[in-house]
JSON list of C-alpha atoms in Angstrom, two decimals:
[
{"chain": "Q", "resi": 1, "resn": "MET", "atom": "CA", "xyz": [1.03, 24.76, -4.03]},
{"chain": "Q", "resi": 2, "resn": "LYS", "atom": "CA", "xyz": [0.76, 22.72, -0.39]},
{"chain": "Q", "resi": 3, "resn": "PHE", "atom": "CA", "xyz": [1.39, 19.32, -0.15]},
{"chain": "Q", "resi": 4, "resn": "SER", "atom": "CA", "xyz": [-2.64, 19.09, 1.07]},
{"chain": "Q", "resi": 5, "resn": "GLU", "atom": "CA", "xyz": [-4.15, 21.72, -1.47]},
{"chain": "Q", "resi": 6, "resn": "ARG", "atom": "CA", "xyz": [-1.84, 18.63, -3.58]},
{"chain": "Q", "resi": 7, "resn": "ILE", "atom": "CA", "xyz": [-4.12, 15.79, -1.88]},
{"chain": "Q", "resi": 8, "resn": "TYR", "atom": "CA", "xyz": [-7.48, 17.68, -2.26]},
{"chain": "Q", "resi": 9, "resn": "GLY", "atom": "CA", "xyz": [-7.24, 19.29, -5.86]},
{"chain": "Q", "resi": 10, "resn": "LEU", "atom": "CA", "xyz": [-7.10, 15.36, -6.21]},
{"chain": "Q", "resi": 11, "resn": "CYS", "atom": "CA", "xyz": [-10.05, 13.97, -4.20]},
{"chain": "Q", "resi": 12, "resn": "LYS", "atom": "CA", "xyz": [-11.87, 16.44, -5.91]},
{"chain": "Q", "resi": 13, "resn": "LYS", "atom": "CA", "xyz": [-11.27, 14.82, -9.61]},
{"chain": "Q", "resi": 14, "resn": "ILE", "atom": "CA", "xyz": [-12.91, 11.80, -8.03]},
{"chain": "Q", "resi": 15, "resn": "PRO", "atom": "CA", "xyz": [-16.62, 10.96, -9.41]},
{"chain": "Q", "resi": 16, "resn": "LYS", "atom": "CA", "xyz": [-19.23, 10.79, -7.33]},
{"chain": "Q", "resi": 17, "resn": "GLY", "atom": "CA", "xyz": [-20.09, 6.88, -6.50]},
{"chain": "Q", "resi": 18, "resn": "LYS", "atom": "CA", "xyz": [-15.90, 6.12, -7.20]},
{"chain": "Q", "resi": 19, "resn": "VAL", "atom": "CA", "xyz": [-14.08, 5.77, -3.89]},
{"chain": "Q", "resi": 20, "resn": "SER", "atom": "CA", "xyz": [-10.28, 6.11, -3.99]},
{"chain": "Q", "resi": 21, "resn": "THR", "atom": "CA", "xyz": [-7.11, 5.30, -1.51]},
{"chain": "Q", "resi": 22, "resn": "TYR", "atom": "CA", "xyz": [-4.76, 7.47, 0.72]},
{"chain": "Q", "resi": 23, "resn": "ARG", "atom": "CA", "xyz": [-2.40, 4.25, -1.20]},
{"chain": "Q", "resi": 24, "resn": "GLU", "atom": "CA", "xyz": [-3.02, 5.29, -4.40]},
{"chain": "Q", "resi": 25, "resn": "VAL", "atom": "CA", "xyz": [-3.54, 9.77, -3.60]},
{"chain": "Q", "resi": 26, "resn": "SER", "atom": "CA", "xyz": [-0.46, 9.44, -2.29]},
{"chain": "Q", "resi": 27, "resn": "HIS", "atom": "CA", "xyz": [1.21, 7.65, -5.44]},
{"chain": "Q", "resi": 28, "resn": "LYS", "atom": "CA", "xyz": [-0.18, 9.74, -8.01]},
{"chain": "Q", "resi": 29, "resn": "LEU", "atom": "CA", "xyz": [1.34, 12.59, -5.62]},
{"chain": "Q", "resi": 30, "resn": "GLY", "atom": "CA", "xyz": [5.13, 10.47, -6.22]},
{"chain": "Q", "resi": 31, "resn": "THR", "atom": "CA", "xyz": [4.92, 10.03, -2.65]},
{"chain": "Q", "resi": 32, "resn": "LYS", "atom": "CA", "xyz": [4.31, 6.88, 0.31]},
{"chain": "Q", "resi": 33, "resn": "ALA", "atom": "CA", "xyz": [3.18, 9.61, 2.90]},
{"chain": "Q", "resi": 34, "resn": "TYR", "atom": "CA", "xyz": [0.08, 7.55, 2.75]},
{"chain": "Q", "resi": 35, "resn": "ARG", "atom": "CA", "xyz": [-0.65, 8.74, 7.07]},
{"chain": "Q", "resi": 36, "resn": "ALA", "atom": "CA", "xyz": [0.25, 12.00, 5.74]},
{"chain": "Q", "resi": 37, "resn": "VAL", "atom": "CA", "xyz": [-2.43, 12.46, 2.78]},
{"chain": "Q", "resi": 38, "resn": "GLY", "atom": "CA", "xyz": [-4.71, 10.88, 5.81]},
{"chain": "Q", "resi": 39, "resn": "ASN", "atom": "CA", "xyz": [-4.22, 13.49, 8.29]},
{"chain": "Q", "resi": 40, "resn": "ALA", "atom": "CA", "xyz": [-4.43, 16.36, 6.03]},
{"chain": "Q", "resi": 41, "resn": "LEU", "atom": "CA", "xyz": [-8.34, 15.36, 5.26]},
{"chain": "Q", "resi": 42, "resn": "ASN", "atom": "CA", "xyz": [-9.12, 14.31, 8.35]},
{"chain": "Q", "resi": 43, "resn": "LYS", "atom": "CA", "xyz": [-8.61, 18.21, 8.85]},
{"chain": "Q", "resi": 44, "resn": "ASN", "atom": "CA", "xyz": [-10.48, 19.12, 6.14]},
{"chain": "Q", "resi": 45, "resn": "LEU", "atom": "CA", "xyz": [-13.85, 21.18, 6.67]},
{"chain": "Q", "resi": 46, "resn": "HIS", "atom": "CA", "xyz": [-14.12, 22.70, 3.22]},
{"chain": "Q", "resi": 47, "resn": "LYS", "atom": "CA", "xyz": [-18.13, 21.33, 1.94]},
{"chain": "Q", "resi": 48, "resn": "SER", "atom": "CA", "xyz": [-16.12, 21.45, -2.21]},
{"chain": "Q", "resi": 49, "resn": "VAL", "atom": "CA", "xyz": [-13.79, 18.86, -1.07]},
{"chain": "Q", "resi": 50, "resn": "PRO", "atom": "CA", "xyz": [-15.01, 15.29, -1.35]},
{"chain": "Q", "resi": 51, "resn": "CYS", "atom": "CA", "xyz": [-11.91, 13.89, 1.00]},
{"chain": "Q", "resi": 52, "resn": "HIS", "atom": "CA", "xyz": [-15.04, 11.63, 2.29]},
{"chain": "Q", "resi": 53, "resn": "ARG", "atom": "CA", "xyz": [-13.92, 9.67, -0.76]},
{"chain": "Q", "resi": 54, "resn": "VAL", "atom": "CA", "xyz": [-11.18, 8.03, -0.30]},
{"chain": "Q", "resi": 55, "resn": "ILE", "atom": "CA", "xyz": [-10.55, 5.34, 2.29]},
{"chain": "Q", "resi": 56, "resn": "ASP", "atom": "CA", "xyz": [-7.56, 2.99, 3.17]},
{"chain": "Q", "resi": 57, "resn": "SER", "atom": "CA", "xyz": [-7.01, -0.34, 0.81]},
{"chain": "Q", "resi": 58, "resn": "LYS", "atom": "CA", "xyz": [-8.28, -3.16, 2.52]},
{"chain": "Q", "resi": 59, "resn": "GLY", "atom": "CA", "xyz": [-11.60, -0.50, 1.76]},
{"chain": "Q", "resi": 60, "resn": "HIS", "atom": "CA", "xyz": [-12.57, 0.17, 5.55]},
{"chain": "Q", "resi": 61, "resn": "LEU", "atom": "CA", "xyz": [-13.91, 4.21, 6.17]},
{"chain": "Q", "resi": 62, "resn": "HIS", "atom": "CA", "xyz": [-11.84, 6.15, 8.86]},
{"chain": "Q", "resi": 63, "resn": "GLY", "atom": "CA", "xyz": [-10.69, 9.16, 9.43]},
{"chain": "Q", "resi": 64, "resn": "PHE", "atom": "CA", "xyz": [-13.05, 12.32, 8.42]},
{"chain": "Q", "resi": 65, "resn": "ALA", "atom": "CA", "xyz": [-13.86, 15.54, 10.47]},
{"chain": "Q", "resi": 66, "resn": "LEU", "atom": "CA", "xyz": [-16.83, 14.83, 10.65]},
{"chain": "Q", "resi": 67, "resn": "GLY", "atom": "CA", "xyz": [-17.02, 11.63, 12.17]},
{"chain": "Q", "resi": 68, "resn": "ILE", "atom": "CA", "xyz": [-17.24, 8.08, 10.69]},
{"chain": "Q", "resi": 69, "resn": "ARG", "atom": "CA", "xyz": [-20.77, 7.29, 10.27]},
{"chain": "Q", "resi": 70, "resn": "LYS", "atom": "CA", "xyz": [-21.08, 11.19, 8.66]},
{"chain": "Q", "resi": 71, "resn": "LYS", "atom": "CA", "xyz": [-18.02, 9.83, 5.84]},
{"chain": "Q", "resi": 72, "resn": "ALA", "atom": "CA", "xyz": [-20.47, 6.49, 5.25]},
{"chain": "Q", "resi": 73, "resn": "GLU", "atom": "CA", "xyz": [-23.86, 7.80, 5.23]},
{"chain": "Q", "resi": 74, "resn": "MET", "atom": "CA", "xyz": [-22.81, 10.82, 2.16]},
{"chain": "Q", "resi": 75, "resn": "LEU", "atom": "CA", "xyz": [-20.99, 7.56, 0.76]},
{"chain": "Q", "resi": 76, "resn": "ARG", "atom": "CA", "xyz": [-24.61, 5.69, 0.35]},
{"chain": "Q", "resi": 77, "resn": "ARG", "atom": "CA", "xyz": [-26.04, 9.18, -0.97]},
{"chain": "Q", "resi": 78, "resn": "GLU", "atom": "CA", "xyz": [-23.78, 8.27, -3.84]},
{"chain": "Q", "resi": 79, "resn": "GLY", "atom": "CA", "xyz": [-24.54, 5.19, -4.24]},
{"chain": "Q", "resi": 80, "resn": "ILE", "atom": "CA", "xyz": [-21.57, 3.39, -2.91]},
{"chain": "Q", "resi": 81, "resn": "GLU", "atom": "CA", "xyz": [-23.09, -0.08, -1.11]},
{"chain": "Q", "resi": 82, "resn": "ILE", "atom": "CA", "xyz": [-21.30, -0.08, 2.47]},
{"chain": "Q", "resi": 83, "resn": "LYS", "atom": "CA", "xyz": [-20.74, -3.64, 3.79]},
{"chain": "Q", "resi": 84, "resn": "ASN", "atom": "CA", "xyz": [-19.04, -3.90, 7.77]},
{"chain": "Q", "resi": 85, "resn": "ASN", "atom": "CA", "xyz": [-17.98, -0.77, 7.87]},
{"chain": "Q", "resi": 86, "resn": "LYS", "atom": "CA", "xyz": [-15.66, -1.94, 4.60]},
{"chain": "Q", "resi": 87, "resn": "ILE", "atom": "CA", "xyz": [-16.57, -0.74, 1.10]},
{"chain": "Q", "resi": 88, "resn": "ASP", "atom": "CA", "xyz": [-16.01, -3.13, -2.13]},
{"chain": "Q", "resi": 89, "resn": "LEU", "atom": "CA", "xyz": [-13.07, -2.11, -3.59]},
{"chain": "Q", "resi": 90, "resn": "LYS", "atom": "CA", "xyz": [-13.27, -3.86, -7.31]},
{"chain": "Q", "resi": 91, "resn": "LYS", "atom": "CA", "xyz": [-16.88, -2.78, -8.14]},
{"chain": "Q", "resi": 92, "resn": "TYR", "atom": "CA", "xyz": [-16.14, 1.72, -6.48]},
{"chain": "Q", "resi": 93, "resn": "LEU", "atom": "CA", "xyz": [-12.48, 2.37, -6.86]},
{"chain": "Q", "resi": 94, "resn": "TYR", "atom": "CA", "xyz": [-11.53, 4.98, -9.37]},
{"chain": "Q", "resi": 95, "resn": "ARG", "atom": "CA", "xyz": [-7.87, 5.40, -10.32]},
{"chain": "Q", "resi": 96, "resn": "PHE", "atom": "CA", "xyz": [-5.74, 8.19, -11.06]}
]
């Protein structure tokens, strides 16, 4: 299985209303390739993969194929509160 497919499979496990981080995803895959995870997610255009639910380890929104505004909009629709482009990880973090 390709690295990107493994990433997408993990993203599908993140429930609505929760987020995970590039670090959490990469650790679950047994690697420290945080940037590779981000790059794979940024290139994803499949609606079945909720890659909008993956953010940085400080709670900030970053790269998304459809843009940051769309990422924020999608997260808000799932009930996630975003303040100053940041999400409270204590409240919304999903750990695998």
